[in-house]
mmCIF file of C-alpha atoms in Angstrom:
data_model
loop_
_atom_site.group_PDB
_atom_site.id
_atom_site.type_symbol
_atom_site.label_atom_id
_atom_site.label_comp_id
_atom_site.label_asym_id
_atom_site.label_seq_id
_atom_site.Cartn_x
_atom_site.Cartn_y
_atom_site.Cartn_z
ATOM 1 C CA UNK A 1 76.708 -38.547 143.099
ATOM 2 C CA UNK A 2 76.806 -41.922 141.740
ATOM 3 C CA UNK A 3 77.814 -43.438 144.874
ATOM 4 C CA UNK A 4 75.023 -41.475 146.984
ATOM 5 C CA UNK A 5 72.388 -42.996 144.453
ATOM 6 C CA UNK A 6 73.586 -46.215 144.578
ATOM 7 C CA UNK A 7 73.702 -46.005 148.481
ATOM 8 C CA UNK A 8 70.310 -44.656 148.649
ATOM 9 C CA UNK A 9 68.776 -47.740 146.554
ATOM 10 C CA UNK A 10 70.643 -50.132 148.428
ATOM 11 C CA UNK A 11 69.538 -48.697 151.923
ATOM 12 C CA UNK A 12 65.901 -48.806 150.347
ATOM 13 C CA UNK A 13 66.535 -52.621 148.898
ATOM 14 C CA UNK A 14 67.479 -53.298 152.823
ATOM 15 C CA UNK A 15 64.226 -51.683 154.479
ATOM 16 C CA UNK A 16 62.110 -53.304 151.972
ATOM 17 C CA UNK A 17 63.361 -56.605 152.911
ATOM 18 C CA UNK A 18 63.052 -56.029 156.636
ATOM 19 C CA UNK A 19 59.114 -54.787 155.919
ATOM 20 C CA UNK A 20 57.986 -57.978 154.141
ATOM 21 C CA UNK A 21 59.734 -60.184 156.549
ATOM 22 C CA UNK A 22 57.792 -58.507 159.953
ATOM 23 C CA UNK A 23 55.090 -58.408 157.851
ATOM 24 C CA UNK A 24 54.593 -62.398 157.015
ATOM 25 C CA UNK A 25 56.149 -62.887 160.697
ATOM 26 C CA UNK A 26 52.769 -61.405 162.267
ATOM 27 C CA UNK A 27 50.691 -62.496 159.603
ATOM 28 C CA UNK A 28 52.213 -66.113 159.798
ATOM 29 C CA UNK A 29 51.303 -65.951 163.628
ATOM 30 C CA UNK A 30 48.369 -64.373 163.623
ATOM 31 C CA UNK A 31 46.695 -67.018 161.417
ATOM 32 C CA UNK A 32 46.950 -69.988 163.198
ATOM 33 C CA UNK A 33 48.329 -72.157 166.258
ATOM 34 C CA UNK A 34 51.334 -74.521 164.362
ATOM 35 C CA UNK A 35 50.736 -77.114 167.135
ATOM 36 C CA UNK A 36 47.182 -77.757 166.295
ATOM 37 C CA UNK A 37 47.674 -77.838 162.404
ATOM 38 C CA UNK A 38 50.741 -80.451 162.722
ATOM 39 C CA UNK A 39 49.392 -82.291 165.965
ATOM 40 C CA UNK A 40 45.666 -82.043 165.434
ATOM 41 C CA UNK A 41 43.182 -80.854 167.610
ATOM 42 C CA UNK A 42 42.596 -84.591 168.975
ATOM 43 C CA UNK A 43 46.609 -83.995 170.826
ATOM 44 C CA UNK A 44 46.648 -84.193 174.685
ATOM 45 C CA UNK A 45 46.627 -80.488 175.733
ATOM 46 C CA UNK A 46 49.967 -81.269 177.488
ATOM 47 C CA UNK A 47 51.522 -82.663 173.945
ATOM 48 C CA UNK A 48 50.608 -79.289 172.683
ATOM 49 C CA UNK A 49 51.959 -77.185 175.385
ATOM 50 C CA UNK A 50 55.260 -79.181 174.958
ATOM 51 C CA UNK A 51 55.524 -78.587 171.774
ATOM 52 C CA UNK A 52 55.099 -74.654 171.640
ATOM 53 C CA UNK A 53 57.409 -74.657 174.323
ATOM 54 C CA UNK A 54 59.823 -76.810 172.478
ATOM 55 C CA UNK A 55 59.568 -74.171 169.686
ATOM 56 C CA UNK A 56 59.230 -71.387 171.122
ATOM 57 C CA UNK A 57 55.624 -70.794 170.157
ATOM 58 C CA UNK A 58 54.616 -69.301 174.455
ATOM 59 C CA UNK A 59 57.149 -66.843 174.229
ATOM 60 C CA UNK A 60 56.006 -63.005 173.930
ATOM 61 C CA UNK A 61 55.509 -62.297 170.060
ATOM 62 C CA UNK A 62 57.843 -59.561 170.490
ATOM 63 C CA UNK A 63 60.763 -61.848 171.967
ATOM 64 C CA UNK A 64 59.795 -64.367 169.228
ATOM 65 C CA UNK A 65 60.891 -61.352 166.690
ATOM 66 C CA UNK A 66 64.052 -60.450 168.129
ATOM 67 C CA UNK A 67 64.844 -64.220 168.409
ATOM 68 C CA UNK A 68 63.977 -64.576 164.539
ATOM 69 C CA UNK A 69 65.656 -61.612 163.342
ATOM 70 C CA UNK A 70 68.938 -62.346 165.675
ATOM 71 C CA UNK A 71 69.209 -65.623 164.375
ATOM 72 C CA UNK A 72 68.760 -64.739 160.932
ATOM 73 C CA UNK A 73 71.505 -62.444 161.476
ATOM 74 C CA UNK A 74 73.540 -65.312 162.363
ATOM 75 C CA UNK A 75 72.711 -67.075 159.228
ATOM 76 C CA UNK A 76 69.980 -69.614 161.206
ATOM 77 C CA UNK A 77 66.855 -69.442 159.285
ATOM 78 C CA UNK A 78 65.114 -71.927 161.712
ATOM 79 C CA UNK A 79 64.102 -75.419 161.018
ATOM 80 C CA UNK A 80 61.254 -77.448 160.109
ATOM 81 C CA UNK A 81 58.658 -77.889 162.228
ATOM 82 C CA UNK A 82 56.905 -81.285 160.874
ATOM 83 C CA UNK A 83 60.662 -83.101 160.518
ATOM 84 C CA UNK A 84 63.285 -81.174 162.160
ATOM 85 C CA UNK A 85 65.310 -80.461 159.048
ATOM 86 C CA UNK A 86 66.720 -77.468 158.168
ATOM 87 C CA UNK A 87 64.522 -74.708 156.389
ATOM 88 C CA UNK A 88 67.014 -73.593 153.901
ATOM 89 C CA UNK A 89 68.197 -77.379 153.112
ATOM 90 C CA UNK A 90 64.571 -78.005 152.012
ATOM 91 C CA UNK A 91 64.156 -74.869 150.307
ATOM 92 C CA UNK A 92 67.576 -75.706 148.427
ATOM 93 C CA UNK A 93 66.456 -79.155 147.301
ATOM 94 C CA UNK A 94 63.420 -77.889 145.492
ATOM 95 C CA UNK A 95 65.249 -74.700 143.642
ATOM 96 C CA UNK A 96 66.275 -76.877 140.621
ATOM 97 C CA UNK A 97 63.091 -78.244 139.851
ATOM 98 C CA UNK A 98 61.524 -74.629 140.013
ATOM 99 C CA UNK A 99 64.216 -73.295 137.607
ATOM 100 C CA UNK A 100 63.666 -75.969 135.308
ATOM 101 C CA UNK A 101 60.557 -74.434 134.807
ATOM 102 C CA UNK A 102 60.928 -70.893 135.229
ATOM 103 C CA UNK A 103 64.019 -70.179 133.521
ATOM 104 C CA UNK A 104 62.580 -71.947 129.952
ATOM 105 C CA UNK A 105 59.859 -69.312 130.708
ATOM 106 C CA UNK A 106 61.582 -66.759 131.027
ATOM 107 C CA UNK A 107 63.727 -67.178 127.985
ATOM 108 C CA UNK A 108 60.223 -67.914 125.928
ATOM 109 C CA UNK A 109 58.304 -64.825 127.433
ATOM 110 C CA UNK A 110 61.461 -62.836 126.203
ATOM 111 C CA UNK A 111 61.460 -64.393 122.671
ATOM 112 C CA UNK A 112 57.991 -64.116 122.460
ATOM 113 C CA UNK A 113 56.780 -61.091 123.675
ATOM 114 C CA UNK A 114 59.040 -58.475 122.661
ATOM 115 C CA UNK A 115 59.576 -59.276 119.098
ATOM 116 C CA UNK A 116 55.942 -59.469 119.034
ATOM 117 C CA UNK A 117 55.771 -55.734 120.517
ATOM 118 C CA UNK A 118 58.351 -54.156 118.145
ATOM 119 C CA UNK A 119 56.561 -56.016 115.327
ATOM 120 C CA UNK A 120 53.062 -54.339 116.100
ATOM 121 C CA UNK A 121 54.768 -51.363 117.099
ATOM 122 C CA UNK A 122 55.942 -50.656 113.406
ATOM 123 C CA UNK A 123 52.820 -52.154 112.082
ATOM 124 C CA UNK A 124 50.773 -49.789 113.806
ATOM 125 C CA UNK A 125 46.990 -49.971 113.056
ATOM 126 C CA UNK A 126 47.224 -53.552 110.842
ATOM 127 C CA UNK A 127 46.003 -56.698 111.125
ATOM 128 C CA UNK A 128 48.358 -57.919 112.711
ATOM 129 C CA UNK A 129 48.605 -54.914 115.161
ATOM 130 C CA UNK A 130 45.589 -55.537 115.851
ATOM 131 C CA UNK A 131 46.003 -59.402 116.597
ATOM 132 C CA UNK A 132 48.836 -59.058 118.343
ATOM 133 C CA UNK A 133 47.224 -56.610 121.198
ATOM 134 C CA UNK A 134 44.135 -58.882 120.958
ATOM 135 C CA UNK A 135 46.324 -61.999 121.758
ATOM 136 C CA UNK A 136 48.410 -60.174 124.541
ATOM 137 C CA UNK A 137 44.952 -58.588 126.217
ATOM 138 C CA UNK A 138 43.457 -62.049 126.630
ATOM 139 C CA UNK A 139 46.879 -63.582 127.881
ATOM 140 C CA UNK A 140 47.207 -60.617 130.182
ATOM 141 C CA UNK A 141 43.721 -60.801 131.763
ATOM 142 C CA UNK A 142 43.426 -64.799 131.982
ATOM 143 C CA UNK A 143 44.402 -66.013 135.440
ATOM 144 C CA UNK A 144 47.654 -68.261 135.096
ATOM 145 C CA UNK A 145 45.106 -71.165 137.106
ATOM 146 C CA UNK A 146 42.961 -70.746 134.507
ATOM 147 C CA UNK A 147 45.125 -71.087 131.817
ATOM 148 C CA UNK A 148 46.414 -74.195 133.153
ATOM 149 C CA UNK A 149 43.268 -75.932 133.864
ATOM 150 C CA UNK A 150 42.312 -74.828 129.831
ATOM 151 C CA UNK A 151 45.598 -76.511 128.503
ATOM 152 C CA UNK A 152 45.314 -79.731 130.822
ATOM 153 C CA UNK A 153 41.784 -80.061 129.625
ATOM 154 C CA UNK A 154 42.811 -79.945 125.709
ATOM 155 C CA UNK A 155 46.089 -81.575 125.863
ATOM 156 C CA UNK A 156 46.236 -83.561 128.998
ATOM 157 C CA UNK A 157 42.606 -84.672 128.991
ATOM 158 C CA UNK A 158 40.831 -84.396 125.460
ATOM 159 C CA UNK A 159 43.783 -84.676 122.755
ATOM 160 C CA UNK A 160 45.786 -86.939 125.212
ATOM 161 C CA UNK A 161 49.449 -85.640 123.897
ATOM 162 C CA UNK A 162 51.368 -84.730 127.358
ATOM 163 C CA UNK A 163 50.743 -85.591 130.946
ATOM 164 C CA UNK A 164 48.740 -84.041 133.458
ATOM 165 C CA UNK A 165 50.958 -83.362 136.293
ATOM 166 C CA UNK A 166 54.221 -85.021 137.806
ATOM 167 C CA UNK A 167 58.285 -84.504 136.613
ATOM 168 C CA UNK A 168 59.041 -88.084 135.481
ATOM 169 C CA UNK A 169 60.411 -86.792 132.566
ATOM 170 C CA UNK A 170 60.933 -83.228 129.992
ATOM 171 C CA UNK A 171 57.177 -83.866 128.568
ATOM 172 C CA UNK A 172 55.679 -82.834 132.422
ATOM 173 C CA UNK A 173 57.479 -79.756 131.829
ATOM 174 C CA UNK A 174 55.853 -78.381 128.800
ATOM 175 C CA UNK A 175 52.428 -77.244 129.526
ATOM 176 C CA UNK A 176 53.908 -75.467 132.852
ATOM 177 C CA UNK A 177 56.228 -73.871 131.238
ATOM 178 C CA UNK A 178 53.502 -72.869 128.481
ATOM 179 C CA UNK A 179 51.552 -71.879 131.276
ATOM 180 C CA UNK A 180 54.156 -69.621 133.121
ATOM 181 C CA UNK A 181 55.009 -68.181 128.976
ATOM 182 C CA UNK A 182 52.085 -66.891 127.842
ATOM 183 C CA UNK A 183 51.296 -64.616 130.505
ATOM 184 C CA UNK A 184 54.754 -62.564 130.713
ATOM 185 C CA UNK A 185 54.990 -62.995 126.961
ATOM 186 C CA UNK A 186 51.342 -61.059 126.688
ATOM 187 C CA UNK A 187 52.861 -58.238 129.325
ATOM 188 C CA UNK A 188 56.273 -57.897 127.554
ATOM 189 C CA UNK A 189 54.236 -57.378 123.930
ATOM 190 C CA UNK A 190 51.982 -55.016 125.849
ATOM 191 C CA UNK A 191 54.718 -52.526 127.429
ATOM 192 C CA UNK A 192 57.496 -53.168 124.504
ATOM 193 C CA UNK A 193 54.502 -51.766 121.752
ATOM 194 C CA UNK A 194 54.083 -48.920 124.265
ATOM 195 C CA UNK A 195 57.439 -48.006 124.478
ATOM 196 C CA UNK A 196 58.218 -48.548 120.618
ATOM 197 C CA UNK A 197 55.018 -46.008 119.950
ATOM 198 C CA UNK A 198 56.345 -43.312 122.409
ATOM 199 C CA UNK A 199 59.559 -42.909 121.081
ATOM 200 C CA UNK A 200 59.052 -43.266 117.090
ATOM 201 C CA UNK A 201 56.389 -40.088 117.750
ATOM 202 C CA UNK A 202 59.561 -38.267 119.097
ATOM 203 C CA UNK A 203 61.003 -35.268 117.091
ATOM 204 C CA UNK A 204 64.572 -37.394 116.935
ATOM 205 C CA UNK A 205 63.278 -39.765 115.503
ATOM 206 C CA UNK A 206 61.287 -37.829 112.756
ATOM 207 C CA UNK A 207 64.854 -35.709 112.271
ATOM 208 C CA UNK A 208 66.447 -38.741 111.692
ATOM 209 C CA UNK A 209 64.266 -39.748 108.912
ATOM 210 C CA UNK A 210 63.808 -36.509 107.082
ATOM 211 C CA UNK A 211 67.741 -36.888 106.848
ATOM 212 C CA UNK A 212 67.739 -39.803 104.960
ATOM 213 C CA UNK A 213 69.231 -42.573 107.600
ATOM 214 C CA UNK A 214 67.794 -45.596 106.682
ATOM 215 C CA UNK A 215 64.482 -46.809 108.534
ATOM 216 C CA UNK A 216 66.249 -49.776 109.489
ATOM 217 C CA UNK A 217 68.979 -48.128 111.124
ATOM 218 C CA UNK A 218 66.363 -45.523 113.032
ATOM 219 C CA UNK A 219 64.784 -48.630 114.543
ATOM 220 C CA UNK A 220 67.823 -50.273 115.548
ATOM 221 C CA UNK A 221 70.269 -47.302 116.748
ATOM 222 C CA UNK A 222 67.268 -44.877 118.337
ATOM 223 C CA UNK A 223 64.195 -46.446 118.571
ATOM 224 C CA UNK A 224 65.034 -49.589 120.262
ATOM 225 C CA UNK A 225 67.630 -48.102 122.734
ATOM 226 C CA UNK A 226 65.374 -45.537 123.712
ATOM 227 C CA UNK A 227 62.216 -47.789 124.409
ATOM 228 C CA UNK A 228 64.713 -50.807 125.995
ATOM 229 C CA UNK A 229 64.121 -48.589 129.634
ATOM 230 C CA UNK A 230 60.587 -49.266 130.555
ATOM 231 C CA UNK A 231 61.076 -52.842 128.767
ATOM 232 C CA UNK A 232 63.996 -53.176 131.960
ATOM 233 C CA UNK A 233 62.115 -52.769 134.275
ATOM 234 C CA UNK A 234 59.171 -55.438 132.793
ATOM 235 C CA UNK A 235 62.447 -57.829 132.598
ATOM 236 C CA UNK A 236 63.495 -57.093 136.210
ATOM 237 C CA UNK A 237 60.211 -57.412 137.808
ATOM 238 C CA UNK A 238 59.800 -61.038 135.935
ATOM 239 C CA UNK A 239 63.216 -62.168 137.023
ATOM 240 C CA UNK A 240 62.216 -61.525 140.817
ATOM 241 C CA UNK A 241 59.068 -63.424 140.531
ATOM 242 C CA UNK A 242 60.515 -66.213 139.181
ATOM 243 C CA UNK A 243 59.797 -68.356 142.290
ATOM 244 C CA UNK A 244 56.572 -66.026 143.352
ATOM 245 C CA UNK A 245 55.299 -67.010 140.010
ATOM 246 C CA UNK A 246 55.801 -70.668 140.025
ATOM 247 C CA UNK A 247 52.985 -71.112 143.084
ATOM 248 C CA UNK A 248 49.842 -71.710 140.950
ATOM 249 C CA UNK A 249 51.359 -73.357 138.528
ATOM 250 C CA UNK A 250 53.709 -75.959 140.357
ATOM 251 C CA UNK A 251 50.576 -76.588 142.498
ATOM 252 C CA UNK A 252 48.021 -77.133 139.535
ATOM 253 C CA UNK A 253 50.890 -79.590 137.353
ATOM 254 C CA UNK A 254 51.558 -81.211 141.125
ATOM 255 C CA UNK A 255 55.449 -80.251 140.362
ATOM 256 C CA UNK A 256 58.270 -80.608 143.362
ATOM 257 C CA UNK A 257 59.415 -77.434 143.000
ATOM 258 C CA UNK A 258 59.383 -73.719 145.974
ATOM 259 C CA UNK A 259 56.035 -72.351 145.062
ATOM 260 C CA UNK A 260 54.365 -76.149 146.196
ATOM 261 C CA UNK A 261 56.863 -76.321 149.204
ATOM 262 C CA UNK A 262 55.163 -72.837 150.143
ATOM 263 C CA UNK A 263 51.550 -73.889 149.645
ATOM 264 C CA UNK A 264 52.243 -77.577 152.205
ATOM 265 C CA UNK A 265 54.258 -75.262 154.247
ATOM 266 C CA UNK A 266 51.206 -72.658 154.558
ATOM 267 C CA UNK A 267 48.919 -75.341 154.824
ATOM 268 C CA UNK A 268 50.561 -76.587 157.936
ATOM 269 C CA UNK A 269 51.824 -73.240 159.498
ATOM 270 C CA UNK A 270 54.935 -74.835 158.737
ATOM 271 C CA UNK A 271 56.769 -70.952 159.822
ATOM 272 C CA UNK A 272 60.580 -71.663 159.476
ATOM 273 C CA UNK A 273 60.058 -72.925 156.006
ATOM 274 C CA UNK A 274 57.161 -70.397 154.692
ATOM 275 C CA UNK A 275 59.644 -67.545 156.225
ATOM 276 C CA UNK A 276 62.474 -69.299 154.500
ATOM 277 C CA UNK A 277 60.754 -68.936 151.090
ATOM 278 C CA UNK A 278 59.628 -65.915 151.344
ATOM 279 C CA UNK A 279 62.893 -64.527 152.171
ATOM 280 C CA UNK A 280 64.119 -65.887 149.219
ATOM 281 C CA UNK A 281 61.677 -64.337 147.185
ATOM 282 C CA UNK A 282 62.048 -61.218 148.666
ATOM 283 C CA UNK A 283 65.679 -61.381 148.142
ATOM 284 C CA UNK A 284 65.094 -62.203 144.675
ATOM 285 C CA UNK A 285 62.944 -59.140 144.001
ATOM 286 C CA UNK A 286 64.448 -56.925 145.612
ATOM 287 C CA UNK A 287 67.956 -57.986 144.006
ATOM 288 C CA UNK A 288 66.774 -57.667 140.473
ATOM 289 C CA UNK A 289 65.140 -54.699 141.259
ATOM 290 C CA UNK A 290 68.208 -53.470 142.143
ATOM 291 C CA UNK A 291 70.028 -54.346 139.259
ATOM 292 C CA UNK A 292 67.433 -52.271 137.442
ATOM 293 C CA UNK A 293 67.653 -49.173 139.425
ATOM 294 C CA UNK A 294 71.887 -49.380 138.280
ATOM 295 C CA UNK A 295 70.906 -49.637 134.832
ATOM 296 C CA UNK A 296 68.673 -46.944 135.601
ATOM 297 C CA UNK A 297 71.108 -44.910 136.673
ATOM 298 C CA UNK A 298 73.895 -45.752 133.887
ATOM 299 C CA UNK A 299 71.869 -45.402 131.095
ATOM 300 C CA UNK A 300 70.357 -42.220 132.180
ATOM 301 C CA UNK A 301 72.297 -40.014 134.029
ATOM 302 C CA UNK A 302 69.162 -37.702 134.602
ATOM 303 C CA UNK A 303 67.955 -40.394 136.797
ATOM 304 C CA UNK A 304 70.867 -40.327 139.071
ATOM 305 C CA UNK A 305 70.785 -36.659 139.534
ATOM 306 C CA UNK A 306 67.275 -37.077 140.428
ATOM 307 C CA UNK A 307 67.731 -40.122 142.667
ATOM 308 C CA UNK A 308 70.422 -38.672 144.919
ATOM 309 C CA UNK A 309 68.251 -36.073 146.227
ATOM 310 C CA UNK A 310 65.451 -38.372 146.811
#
């Protein structure tokens, strides 16, 4: 049973992969000709044949797919079209400055937000209860563009204390990485209060007490375990949009990093490297997502039963 389960997520990990990739390779040539947005409109007319031929832009859209799809098979993701390089190799040289940024986040949305959550969770109805869902409802609903404009205008602009934009050294980092925080922080405090609520109404919880087991030691050895599932999946959806999410915000702080790549690459119909990148980030969601459903399915076996005839 536990190997049908697994097989069936991984088969479903696989198709999902396959979807998003046809789906940004018709969207990506649908939306524009590459040859006028790197050439210009102002090229000879035979400069821009010679070019889609050279890529093979004038073949059939459906041999274009099989050729994408077969090379990608071989490991060939394609390479750029504005300088001939590789699309991966690009892709690869902008990953650390991405993670410099997103994993800090990360670690501060996790410190953050679900400390915050338990706290409100067993303070239900106080001040601070009350404080804590205001805070998280106003980081949850204020765009992460926003945001960044708001702390580049106080700190940047107005109060003067960090830079703008750039990565010449850790003090570009901060108000990114504030940015990309406050957000996830807000949604972890959100679902981990949720969770926490939900299982201290549950009768196990109110047996526990009645026979005399410490409060302390309900939290920690039932309530927590119990409402760590749903916080999983918040976890493993933010780990696979740790590039996704960097877009906005590496574009507003002007930071080197995949999510700008992917807006210039956009831009200029750049398709090996936008397909590159958005393989990656598929792979990335899907992978974590993964990694949830097998948590899933060890920590509740009711879940596996379920998932194998699915």
């Amino acid at each position: 049973m536990m190997g049908r389960y697994f097989a069936i997520r991984i088969g479903r990990a696989a198709l999902t992969i396959v979807l998003v990739l046809t789906f940004a390779f018709v969207v990506l040539r649908l939306s524009g000709d590459p040859a006028l947005m790197i050439l210009g409109p102002e090229a000879p007319p035979e400069v821009l044949a010679a070019f889609r031929k050279a890529w093979g832009l004038d073949d059939p859209i459906w041999f274009q797919y099989l050729d994408y799809f077969g090379a990608i098979a071989k490991g060939e993701l394609g390479r750029s079209m504005r300088d001939g390089r590789p699309a991966i190799q690009l892709v690869l040289e902008r990953i650390p400055a991405t993670l410099a940024l997103t994993l800090p986040a990360f670690v501060f949305k996790v410190a953050l937000g679900i400390p915050a959550g338990i706290y409100a969770a067993l303070h239900r109805g106080s001040g601070i209860d009350r404080a804590v869902m205001m805070t998280a409802v106003a980081g949850f609903t204020v765009p992460s563009f926003v945001l960044a404009l708001l702390l580049v205008l106080v700190f940047a602009v107005q109060l003067g204390w960090l830079p703008s934009g750039g990565q010449d050294s850790w003090r570009h980092a901060i108000l990114p990485i504030v940015t990309l925080s406050l957000g996830g922080a807000a949604v972890l405090a959100r679902f981990t209060r949720s969770a926490m609520l939900e299982v201290l109404g549950q009768p196990y919880i109110r047996t526990a007490s009645a026979k005399g087991v410490p409060w302390h030691r309900v939290v920690i050895s039932h309530a927590l375990p119990n409402a760590a599932i749903p916080t999983v999946t918040i976890l493993g959806f933010m780990v696979g949009s740790l590039i996704a999410g960097a877009v906005v915000v590496e574009s507003v702080f002007s930071w080197p990093g995949v999510g700008r790549l992917l807006v210039v690459a956009v831009a200029n119909r750049d398709l090996a490297v936008v397909q590159c990148i958005l393989l990656l980030v598929a792979l990335t969601m899907v992978t974590s997502n993964l990694i949830v459903d097998f948590l899933y399915g060890f920590l509740d076996p009711r879940l596996r039963a379920k998932g194998a005839h699915a």
